[in-house]
mmCIF file with all atom_site columns, C-alpha atoms in Angstrom:
data_model
loop_
_atom_site.group_PDB
_atom_site.id
_atom_site.type_symbol
_atom_site.label_atom_id
_atom_site.label_alt_id
_atom_site.label_comp_id
_atom_site.label_asym_id
_atom_site.label_entity_id
_atom_site.label_seq_id
_atom_site.pdbx_PDB_ins_code
_atom_site.Cartn_x
_atom_site.Cartn_y
_atom_site.Cartn_z
_atom_site.occupancy
_atom_site.B_iso_or_equiv
_atom_site.pdbx_formal_charge
_atom_site.auth_seq_id
_atom_site.auth_comp_id
_atom_site.auth_asym_id
_atom_site.auth_atom_id
_atom_site.pdbx_PDB_model_num
ATOM 1   C CA . UNK A 1 1   ? -13.066 -47.939 25.851 1.00 45.00 ? 1   UNK A CA 1
ATOM 2   C CA . UNK A 1 2   ? -13.800 -50.394 28.656 1.00 50.00 ? 2   UNK A CA 1
ATOM 3   C CA . UNK A 1 3   ? -11.207 -52.360 30.566 1.00 47.00 ? 3   UNK A CA 1
ATOM 4   C CA . UNK A 1 4   ? -11.467 -56.136 30.609 1.00 52.00 ? 4   UNK A CA 1
ATOM 5   C CA . UNK A 1 5   ? -13.502 -57.664 33.425 1.00 55.00 ? 5   UNK A CA 1
ATOM 6   C CA . UNK A 1 6   ? -10.393 -58.758 35.377 1.00 54.00 ? 6   UNK A CA 1
ATOM 7   C CA . UNK A 1 7   ? -9.391  -55.127 35.941 1.00 59.00 ? 7   UNK A CA 1
ATOM 8   C CA . UNK A 1 8   ? -12.761 -53.781 37.108 1.00 69.00 ? 8   UNK A CA 1
ATOM 9   C CA . UNK A 1 9   ? -13.178 -52.216 40.522 1.00 75.00 ? 9   UNK A CA 1
ATOM 10  C CA . UNK A 1 10  ? -14.203 -54.306 43.489 1.00 83.00 ? 10  UNK A CA 1
ATOM 11  C CA . UNK A 1 11  ? -16.250 -53.654 46.629 1.00 88.00 ? 11  UNK A CA 1
ATOM 12  C CA . UNK A 1 12  ? -13.338 -52.004 48.434 1.00 91.00 ? 12  UNK A CA 1
ATOM 13  C CA . UNK A 1 13  ? -12.662 -49.731 45.466 1.00 86.00 ? 13  UNK A CA 1
ATOM 14  C CA . UNK A 1 14  ? -16.298 -48.649 45.279 1.00 85.00 ? 14  UNK A CA 1
ATOM 15  C CA . UNK A 1 15  ? -16.329 -48.092 49.052 1.00 91.00 ? 15  UNK A CA 1
ATOM 16  C CA . UNK A 1 16  ? -13.318 -45.781 48.749 1.00 91.00 ? 16  UNK A CA 1
ATOM 17  C CA . UNK A 1 17  ? -14.962 -43.981 45.813 1.00 83.00 ? 17  UNK A CA 1
ATOM 18  C CA . UNK A 1 18  ? -18.208 -43.415 47.733 1.00 87.00 ? 18  UNK A CA 1
ATOM 19  C CA . UNK A 1 19  ? -16.199 -42.452 50.822 1.00 91.00 ? 19  UNK A CA 1
ATOM 20  C CA . UNK A 1 20  ? -14.338 -39.753 48.887 1.00 86.00 ? 20  UNK A CA 1
ATOM 21  C CA . UNK A 1 21  ? -17.618 -38.342 47.566 1.00 82.00 ? 21  UNK A CA 1
ATOM 22  C CA . UNK A 1 22  ? -19.194 -38.352 51.044 1.00 86.00 ? 22  UNK A CA 1
ATOM 23  C CA . UNK A 1 23  ? -16.102 -36.777 52.624 1.00 87.00 ? 23  UNK A CA 1
ATOM 24  C CA . UNK A 1 24  ? -16.079 -34.059 49.936 1.00 76.00 ? 24  UNK A CA 1
ATOM 25  C CA . UNK A 1 25  ? -19.715 -33.211 50.700 1.00 76.00 ? 25  UNK A CA 1
ATOM 26  C CA . UNK A 1 26  ? -18.946 -33.372 54.420 1.00 79.00 ? 26  UNK A CA 1
ATOM 27  C CA . UNK A 1 27  ? -16.100 -30.876 54.061 1.00 75.00 ? 27  UNK A CA 1
ATOM 28  C CA . UNK A 1 28  ? -18.431 -28.459 52.289 1.00 68.00 ? 28  UNK A CA 1
ATOM 29  C CA . UNK A 1 29  ? -21.083 -28.834 54.986 1.00 73.00 ? 29  UNK A CA 1
ATOM 30  C CA . UNK A 1 30  ? -18.557 -28.530 57.817 1.00 75.00 ? 30  UNK A CA 1
ATOM 31  C CA . UNK A 1 31  ? -16.891 -25.393 56.535 1.00 67.00 ? 31  UNK A CA 1
ATOM 32  C CA . UNK A 1 32  ? -20.204 -23.811 55.606 1.00 64.00 ? 32  UNK A CA 1
ATOM 33  C CA . UNK A 1 33  ? -21.297 -23.857 59.234 1.00 69.00 ? 33  UNK A CA 1
ATOM 34  C CA . UNK A 1 34  ? -17.919 -23.518 60.971 1.00 70.00 ? 34  UNK A CA 1
ATOM 35  C CA . UNK A 1 35  ? -17.026 -20.055 62.174 1.00 56.00 ? 35  UNK A CA 1
ATOM 36  C CA . UNK A 1 36  ? -18.254 -16.720 60.996 1.00 56.00 ? 36  UNK A CA 1
ATOM 37  C CA . UNK A 1 37  ? -15.520 -15.668 58.660 1.00 63.00 ? 37  UNK A CA 1
ATOM 38  C CA . UNK A 1 38  ? -16.166 -12.477 56.797 1.00 65.00 ? 38  UNK A CA 1
ATOM 39  C CA . UNK A 1 39  ? -16.014 -12.550 52.994 1.00 61.00 ? 39  UNK A CA 1
ATOM 40  C CA . UNK A 1 40  ? -12.747 -10.596 53.246 1.00 65.00 ? 40  UNK A CA 1
ATOM 41  C CA . UNK A 1 41  ? -11.225 -13.276 55.482 1.00 67.00 ? 41  UNK A CA 1
ATOM 42  C CA . UNK A 1 42  ? -12.657 -16.172 53.482 1.00 61.00 ? 42  UNK A CA 1
ATOM 43  C CA . UNK A 1 43  ? -11.796 -15.010 49.973 1.00 64.00 ? 43  UNK A CA 1
ATOM 44  C CA . UNK A 1 44  ? -8.751  -12.819 50.568 1.00 66.00 ? 44  UNK A CA 1
ATOM 45  C CA . UNK A 1 45  ? -7.157  -14.306 53.714 1.00 66.00 ? 45  UNK A CA 1
ATOM 46  C CA . UNK A 1 46  ? -7.520  -10.897 55.394 1.00 71.00 ? 46  UNK A CA 1
ATOM 47  C CA . UNK A 1 47  ? -4.824  -9.731  52.954 1.00 73.00 ? 47  UNK A CA 1
ATOM 48  C CA . UNK A 1 48  ? -2.136  -10.951 55.346 1.00 76.00 ? 48  UNK A CA 1
ATOM 49  C CA . UNK A 1 49  ? -0.573  -13.586 53.113 1.00 73.00 ? 49  UNK A CA 1
ATOM 50  C CA . UNK A 1 50  ? 2.790   -13.054 51.432 1.00 73.00 ? 50  UNK A CA 1
ATOM 51  C CA . UNK A 1 51  ? 2.897   -12.619 47.657 1.00 69.00 ? 51  UNK A CA 1
ATOM 52  C CA . UNK A 1 52  ? 4.403   -16.067 46.958 1.00 72.00 ? 52  UNK A CA 1
ATOM 53  C CA . UNK A 1 53  ? 1.549   -18.213 48.356 1.00 74.00 ? 53  UNK A CA 1
ATOM 54  C CA . UNK A 1 54  ? -1.003  -15.950 46.692 1.00 69.00 ? 54  UNK A CA 1
ATOM 55  C CA . UNK A 1 55  ? 0.786   -16.345 43.354 1.00 67.00 ? 55  UNK A CA 1
ATOM 56  C CA . UNK A 1 56  ? 0.986   -20.117 43.766 1.00 70.00 ? 56  UNK A CA 1
ATOM 57  C CA . UNK A 1 57  ? -2.715  -20.240 44.667 1.00 70.00 ? 57  UNK A CA 1
ATOM 58  C CA . UNK A 1 58  ? -3.596  -18.290 41.532 1.00 66.00 ? 58  UNK A CA 1
ATOM 59  C CA . UNK A 1 59  ? -1.488  -20.618 39.416 1.00 67.00 ? 59  UNK A CA 1
ATOM 60  C CA . UNK A 1 60  ? -2.993  -23.790 40.861 1.00 69.00 ? 60  UNK A CA 1
ATOM 61  C CA . UNK A 1 61  ? -6.503  -22.502 40.220 1.00 69.00 ? 61  UNK A CA 1
ATOM 62  C CA . UNK A 1 62  ? -5.847  -23.115 36.516 1.00 67.00 ? 62  UNK A CA 1
ATOM 63  C CA . UNK A 1 63  ? -4.941  -26.771 37.073 1.00 71.00 ? 63  UNK A CA 1
ATOM 64  C CA . UNK A 1 64  ? -7.891  -29.079 36.420 1.00 69.00 ? 64  UNK A CA 1
ATOM 65  C CA . UNK A 1 65  ? -8.839  -32.613 35.438 1.00 66.00 ? 65  UNK A CA 1
ATOM 66  C CA . UNK A 1 66  ? -8.175  -31.635 31.834 1.00 72.00 ? 66  UNK A CA 1
ATOM 67  C CA . UNK A 1 67  ? -4.606  -30.725 32.707 1.00 77.00 ? 67  UNK A CA 1
ATOM 68  C CA . UNK A 1 68  ? -4.148  -33.982 34.627 1.00 73.00 ? 68  UNK A CA 1
ATOM 69  C CA . UNK A 1 69  ? -5.354  -36.053 31.681 1.00 74.00 ? 69  UNK A CA 1
ATOM 70  C CA . UNK A 1 70  ? -3.613  -33.930 29.078 1.00 79.00 ? 70  UNK A CA 1
ATOM 71  C CA . UNK A 1 71  ? -0.248  -33.867 30.837 1.00 79.00 ? 71  UNK A CA 1
ATOM 72  C CA . UNK A 1 72  ? -0.266  -37.621 31.363 1.00 79.00 ? 72  UNK A CA 1
ATOM 73  C CA . UNK A 1 73  ? -1.140  -38.223 27.710 1.00 80.00 ? 73  UNK A CA 1
ATOM 74  C CA . UNK A 1 74  ? 1.465   -35.716 26.540 1.00 82.00 ? 74  UNK A CA 1
ATOM 75  C CA . UNK A 1 75  ? 4.174   -37.298 28.704 1.00 83.00 ? 75  UNK A CA 1
ATOM 76  C CA . UNK A 1 76  ? 3.267   -40.719 27.335 1.00 84.00 ? 76  UNK A CA 1
ATOM 77  C CA . UNK A 1 77  ? 3.290   -39.517 23.732 1.00 86.00 ? 77  UNK A CA 1
ATOM 78  C CA . UNK A 1 78  ? 6.371   -37.293 23.731 1.00 83.00 ? 78  UNK A CA 1
ATOM 79  C CA . UNK A 1 79  ? 8.393   -38.292 26.758 1.00 82.00 ? 79  UNK A CA 1
ATOM 80  C CA . UNK A 1 80  ? 9.507   -36.351 29.775 1.00 78.00 ? 80  UNK A CA 1
ATOM 81  C CA . UNK A 1 81  ? 10.632  -33.221 27.928 1.00 80.00 ? 81  UNK A CA 1
ATOM 82  C CA . UNK A 1 82  ? 7.296   -31.933 29.152 1.00 79.00 ? 82  UNK A CA 1
ATOM 83  C CA . UNK A 1 83  ? 9.092   -31.347 32.452 1.00 79.00 ? 83  UNK A CA 1
ATOM 84  C CA . UNK A 1 84  ? 10.590  -28.237 30.864 1.00 82.00 ? 84  UNK A CA 1
ATOM 85  C CA . UNK A 1 85  ? 7.240   -26.560 31.463 1.00 81.00 ? 85  UNK A CA 1
ATOM 86  C CA . UNK A 1 86  ? 8.268   -26.479 35.120 1.00 80.00 ? 86  UNK A CA 1
ATOM 87  C CA . UNK A 1 87  ? 10.728  -23.734 34.144 1.00 87.00 ? 87  UNK A CA 1
ATOM 88  C CA . UNK A 1 88  ? 7.820   -21.690 32.787 1.00 86.00 ? 88  UNK A CA 1
ATOM 89  C CA . UNK A 1 89  ? 5.763   -22.358 35.911 1.00 81.00 ? 89  UNK A CA 1
ATOM 90  C CA . UNK A 1 90  ? 8.603   -21.188 38.149 1.00 85.00 ? 90  UNK A CA 1
ATOM 91  C CA . UNK A 1 91  ? 9.065   -18.064 36.019 1.00 90.00 ? 91  UNK A CA 1
ATOM 92  C CA . UNK A 1 92  ? 5.302   -17.379 36.149 1.00 85.00 ? 92  UNK A CA 1
ATOM 93  C CA . UNK A 1 93  ? 5.296   -17.654 39.942 1.00 81.00 ? 93  UNK A CA 1
ATOM 94  C CA . UNK A 1 94  ? 8.300   -15.363 40.234 1.00 87.00 ? 94  UNK A CA 1
ATOM 95  C CA . UNK A 1 95  ? 6.821   -12.846 37.773 1.00 89.00 ? 95  UNK A CA 1
ATOM 96  C CA . UNK A 1 96  ? 3.471   -12.658 39.519 1.00 82.00 ? 96  UNK A CA 1
ATOM 97  C CA . UNK A 1 97  ? 4.980   -12.774 43.001 1.00 80.00 ? 97  UNK A CA 1
ATOM 98  C CA . UNK A 1 98  ? 7.619   -10.093 42.582 1.00 86.00 ? 98  UNK A CA 1
ATOM 99  C CA . UNK A 1 99  ? 6.250   -7.885  39.790 1.00 88.00 ? 99  UNK A CA 1
ATOM 100 C CA . UNK A 1 100 ? 2.448   -8.087  39.689 1.00 83.00 ? 100 UNK A CA 1
ATOM 101 C CA . UNK A 1 101 ? 1.413   -8.730  43.290 1.00 78.00 ? 101 UNK A CA 1
ATOM 102 C CA . UNK A 1 102 ? 3.373   -5.812  44.816 1.00 83.00 ? 102 UNK A CA 1
ATOM 103 C CA . UNK A 1 103 ? 1.587   -3.474  42.407 1.00 83.00 ? 103 UNK A CA 1
ATOM 104 C CA . UNK A 1 104 ? -1.911  -4.951  42.735 1.00 80.00 ? 104 UNK A CA 1
ATOM 105 C CA . UNK A 1 105 ? -1.937  -5.874  46.436 1.00 78.00 ? 105 UNK A CA 1
ATOM 106 C CA . UNK A 1 106 ? -1.857  -2.301  47.838 1.00 84.00 ? 106 UNK A CA 1
ATOM 107 C CA . UNK A 1 107 ? -4.836  -1.386  45.647 1.00 86.00 ? 107 UNK A CA 1
ATOM 108 C CA . UNK A 1 108 ? -7.053  -3.651  47.824 1.00 82.00 ? 108 UNK A CA 1
ATOM 109 C CA . UNK A 1 109 ? -8.816  -5.097  44.782 1.00 82.00 ? 109 UNK A CA 1
ATOM 110 C CA . UNK A 1 110 ? -10.687 -8.387  44.824 1.00 75.00 ? 110 UNK A CA 1
ATOM 111 C CA . UNK A 1 111 ? -10.868 -9.097  41.102 1.00 76.00 ? 111 UNK A CA 1
ATOM 112 C CA . UNK A 1 112 ? -9.323  -8.202  37.783 1.00 79.00 ? 112 UNK A CA 1
ATOM 113 C CA . UNK A 1 113 ? -12.626 -6.565  36.837 1.00 82.00 ? 113 UNK A CA 1
ATOM 114 C CA . UNK A 1 114 ? -12.134 -3.968  39.565 1.00 84.00 ? 114 UNK A CA 1
ATOM 115 C CA . UNK A 1 115 ? -8.668  -3.261  38.191 1.00 85.00 ? 115 UNK A CA 1
ATOM 116 C CA . UNK A 1 116 ? -10.038 -2.868  34.654 1.00 86.00 ? 116 UNK A CA 1
ATOM 117 C CA . UNK A 1 117 ? -12.608 -0.346  35.871 1.00 87.00 ? 117 UNK A CA 1
ATOM 118 C CA . UNK A 1 118 ? -9.978  1.496   37.908 1.00 88.00 ? 118 UNK A CA 1
ATOM 119 C CA . UNK A 1 119 ? -7.362  1.500   35.136 1.00 89.00 ? 119 UNK A CA 1
ATOM 120 C CA . UNK A 1 120 ? -9.432  2.070   31.995 1.00 92.00 ? 120 UNK A CA 1
ATOM 121 C CA . UNK A 1 121 ? -12.581 3.623   33.508 1.00 91.00 ? 121 UNK A CA 1
ATOM 122 C CA . UNK A 1 122 ? -14.712 1.632   31.093 1.00 89.00 ? 122 UNK A CA 1
ATOM 123 C CA . UNK A 1 123 ? -17.818 -0.189  32.273 1.00 87.00 ? 123 UNK A CA 1
ATOM 124 C CA . UNK A 1 124 ? -18.295 -1.683  28.807 1.00 91.00 ? 124 UNK A CA 1
ATOM 125 C CA . UNK A 1 125 ? -14.859 -3.295  28.922 1.00 92.00 ? 125 UNK A CA 1
ATOM 126 C CA . UNK A 1 126 ? -15.569 -4.565  32.431 1.00 88.00 ? 126 UNK A CA 1
ATOM 127 C CA . UNK A 1 127 ? -18.886 -6.098  31.316 1.00 89.00 ? 127 UNK A CA 1
ATOM 128 C CA . UNK A 1 128 ? -17.234 -7.636  28.253 1.00 92.00 ? 128 UNK A CA 1
ATOM 129 C CA . UNK A 1 129 ? -14.517 -9.205  30.405 1.00 90.00 ? 129 UNK A CA 1
ATOM 130 C CA . UNK A 1 130 ? -17.116 -10.442 32.878 1.00 88.00 ? 130 UNK A CA 1
ATOM 131 C CA . UNK A 1 131 ? -19.078 -12.146 30.110 1.00 92.00 ? 131 UNK A CA 1
ATOM 132 C CA . UNK A 1 132 ? -15.885 -13.681 28.721 1.00 93.00 ? 132 UNK A CA 1
ATOM 133 C CA . UNK A 1 133 ? -14.892 -14.916 32.193 1.00 88.00 ? 133 UNK A CA 1
ATOM 134 C CA . UNK A 1 134 ? -18.303 -16.448 32.865 1.00 89.00 ? 134 UNK A CA 1
ATOM 135 C CA . UNK A 1 135 ? -18.247 -18.146 29.461 1.00 93.00 ? 135 UNK A CA 1
ATOM 136 C CA . UNK A 1 136 ? -14.737 -19.535 30.053 1.00 89.00 ? 136 UNK A CA 1
ATOM 137 C CA . UNK A 1 137 ? -15.570 -20.782 33.539 1.00 84.00 ? 137 UNK A CA 1
ATOM 138 C CA . UNK A 1 138 ? -18.763 -22.443 32.317 1.00 88.00 ? 138 UNK A CA 1
ATOM 139 C CA . UNK A 1 139 ? -17.041 -24.190 29.417 1.00 90.00 ? 139 UNK A CA 1
ATOM 140 C CA . UNK A 1 140 ? -13.993 -25.237 31.446 1.00 84.00 ? 140 UNK A CA 1
ATOM 141 C CA . UNK A 1 141 ? -16.177 -26.453 34.316 1.00 83.00 ? 141 UNK A CA 1
ATOM 142 C CA . UNK A 1 142 ? -18.201 -28.606 31.955 1.00 86.00 ? 142 UNK A CA 1
ATOM 143 C CA . UNK A 1 143 ? -15.118 -29.976 30.216 1.00 85.00 ? 143 UNK A CA 1
ATOM 144 C CA . UNK A 1 144 ? -13.398 -30.728 33.519 1.00 82.00 ? 144 UNK A CA 1
ATOM 145 C CA . UNK A 1 145 ? -16.463 -32.541 34.819 1.00 85.00 ? 145 UNK A CA 1
ATOM 146 C CA . UNK A 1 146 ? -16.825 -34.489 31.579 1.00 87.00 ? 146 UNK A CA 1
ATOM 147 C CA . UNK A 1 147 ? -13.133 -35.441 31.468 1.00 83.00 ? 147 UNK A CA 1
ATOM 148 C CA . UNK A 1 148 ? -13.305 -36.737 35.030 1.00 83.00 ? 148 UNK A CA 1
ATOM 149 C CA . UNK A 1 149 ? -16.423 -38.757 34.315 1.00 87.00 ? 149 UNK A CA 1
ATOM 150 C CA . UNK A 1 150 ? -14.887 -40.318 31.207 1.00 85.00 ? 150 UNK A CA 1
ATOM 151 C CA . UNK A 1 151 ? -12.039 -41.634 33.339 1.00 81.00 ? 151 UNK A CA 1
ATOM 152 C CA . UNK A 1 152 ? -14.444 -42.879 36.014 1.00 83.00 ? 152 UNK A CA 1
ATOM 153 C CA . UNK A 1 153 ? -16.711 -44.501 33.427 1.00 85.00 ? 153 UNK A CA 1
ATOM 154 C CA . UNK A 1 154 ? -13.755 -46.407 31.983 1.00 83.00 ? 154 UNK A CA 1
ATOM 155 C CA . UNK A 1 155 ? -12.886 -48.025 35.324 1.00 80.00 ? 155 UNK A CA 1
ATOM 156 C CA . UNK A 1 156 ? -16.310 -48.370 36.948 1.00 81.00 ? 156 UNK A CA 1
ATOM 157 C CA . UNK A 1 157 ? -19.518 -50.071 35.902 1.00 80.00 ? 157 UNK A CA 1
ATOM 158 C CA . UNK A 1 158 ? -21.288 -46.708 36.009 1.00 83.00 ? 158 UNK A CA 1
ATOM 159 C CA . UNK A 1 159 ? -22.021 -44.937 32.749 1.00 86.00 ? 159 UNK A CA 1
ATOM 160 C CA . UNK A 1 160 ? -20.875 -41.407 31.949 1.00 88.00 ? 160 UNK A CA 1
ATOM 161 C CA . UNK A 1 161 ? -24.277 -39.851 32.649 1.00 90.00 ? 161 UNK A CA 1
ATOM 162 C CA . UNK A 1 162 ? -24.425 -41.384 36.132 1.00 90.00 ? 162 UNK A CA 1
ATOM 163 C CA . UNK A 1 163 ? -20.889 -40.191 36.894 1.00 88.00 ? 163 UNK A CA 1
ATOM 164 C CA . UNK A 1 164 ? -21.723 -36.666 35.680 1.00 89.00 ? 164 UNK A CA 1
ATOM 165 C CA . UNK A 1 165 ? -24.782 -36.666 37.936 1.00 90.00 ? 165 UNK A CA 1
ATOM 166 C CA . UNK A 1 166 ? -22.847 -37.948 40.993 1.00 87.00 ? 166 UNK A CA 1
ATOM 167 C CA . UNK A 1 167 ? -19.884 -35.601 40.624 1.00 86.00 ? 167 UNK A CA 1
ATOM 168 C CA . UNK A 1 168 ? -22.115 -32.681 39.695 1.00 85.00 ? 168 UNK A CA 1
ATOM 169 C CA . UNK A 1 169 ? -24.184 -33.178 42.852 1.00 86.00 ? 169 UNK A CA 1
ATOM 170 C CA . UNK A 1 170 ? -21.054 -33.396 45.031 1.00 82.00 ? 170 UNK A CA 1
ATOM 171 C CA . UNK A 1 171 ? -19.418 -30.322 43.469 1.00 79.00 ? 171 UNK A CA 1
ATOM 172 C CA . UNK A 1 172 ? -22.626 -28.309 43.561 1.00 81.00 ? 172 UNK A CA 1
ATOM 173 C CA . UNK A 1 173 ? -23.335 -29.286 47.175 1.00 78.00 ? 173 UNK A CA 1
ATOM 174 C CA . UNK A 1 174 ? -19.818 -28.395 48.270 1.00 72.00 ? 174 UNK A CA 1
ATOM 175 C CA . UNK A 1 175 ? -19.790 -25.068 46.462 1.00 72.00 ? 175 UNK A CA 1
ATOM 176 C CA . UNK A 1 176 ? -23.361 -24.113 47.325 1.00 74.00 ? 176 UNK A CA 1
ATOM 177 C CA . UNK A 1 177 ? -23.109 -24.703 51.064 1.00 69.00 ? 177 UNK A CA 1
ATOM 178 C CA . UNK A 1 178 ? -19.852 -22.794 51.381 1.00 62.00 ? 178 UNK A CA 1
ATOM 179 C CA . UNK A 1 179 ? -21.030 -19.946 49.140 1.00 65.00 ? 179 UNK A CA 1
ATOM 180 C CA . UNK A 1 180 ? -24.493 -19.617 50.692 1.00 66.00 ? 180 UNK A CA 1
ATOM 181 C CA . UNK A 1 181 ? -23.112 -19.504 54.222 1.00 61.00 ? 181 UNK A CA 1
ATOM 182 C CA . UNK A 1 182 ? -20.509 -16.888 53.292 1.00 58.00 ? 182 UNK A CA 1
ATOM 183 C CA . UNK A 1 183 ? -23.176 -14.827 51.527 1.00 61.00 ? 183 UNK A CA 1
ATOM 184 C CA . UNK A 1 184 ? -25.427 -14.981 54.596 1.00 61.00 ? 184 UNK A CA 1
ATOM 185 C CA . UNK A 1 185 ? -22.511 -13.923 56.804 1.00 59.00 ? 185 UNK A CA 1
ATOM 186 C CA . UNK A 1 186 ? -21.858 -11.030 54.435 1.00 54.00 ? 186 UNK A CA 1
ATOM 187 C CA . UNK A 1 187 ? -25.492 -9.891  54.554 1.00 60.00 ? 187 UNK A CA 1
ATOM 188 C CA . UNK A 1 188 ? -25.631 -10.070 58.365 1.00 54.00 ? 188 UNK A CA 1
#
């Protein structure tokens, strides 16, 4: 569904859009070459953070473009009773912060897969969960990218394929530079 021509983006809007994409790539490049943080410091914050920010970080990692679009559509369709989910979010943060994190943090684990191996001593279960996680991340990444490009295609003159290509390049560049540099630091 395209907007009428009077509501299309102008030169300033496209400049801001391109600027955001360039800045996103720039952040990835900057942080890939800045400092020599170890993987422990980069991924785990040297394990010095309190349980609450770690819990909030874990919770926000599940928030994506799909959630942004879905929550807005749900609020429009059913009203603001959707705000009651905030109660569940607060309870989830409290549960993970005060019940799960104090148990898992002293174990010095970096992933749930390590916990599964430690707890159940089953490599098959660990492999199964790894495959399920990779499948979920791949599907959710694709859906999030597609949802974002649908929104961009509806307000820009660029088609969905072009938007997928642009955002895919930016996301891949950002992730690749940061990940490659951290991997090289780990190897050295």
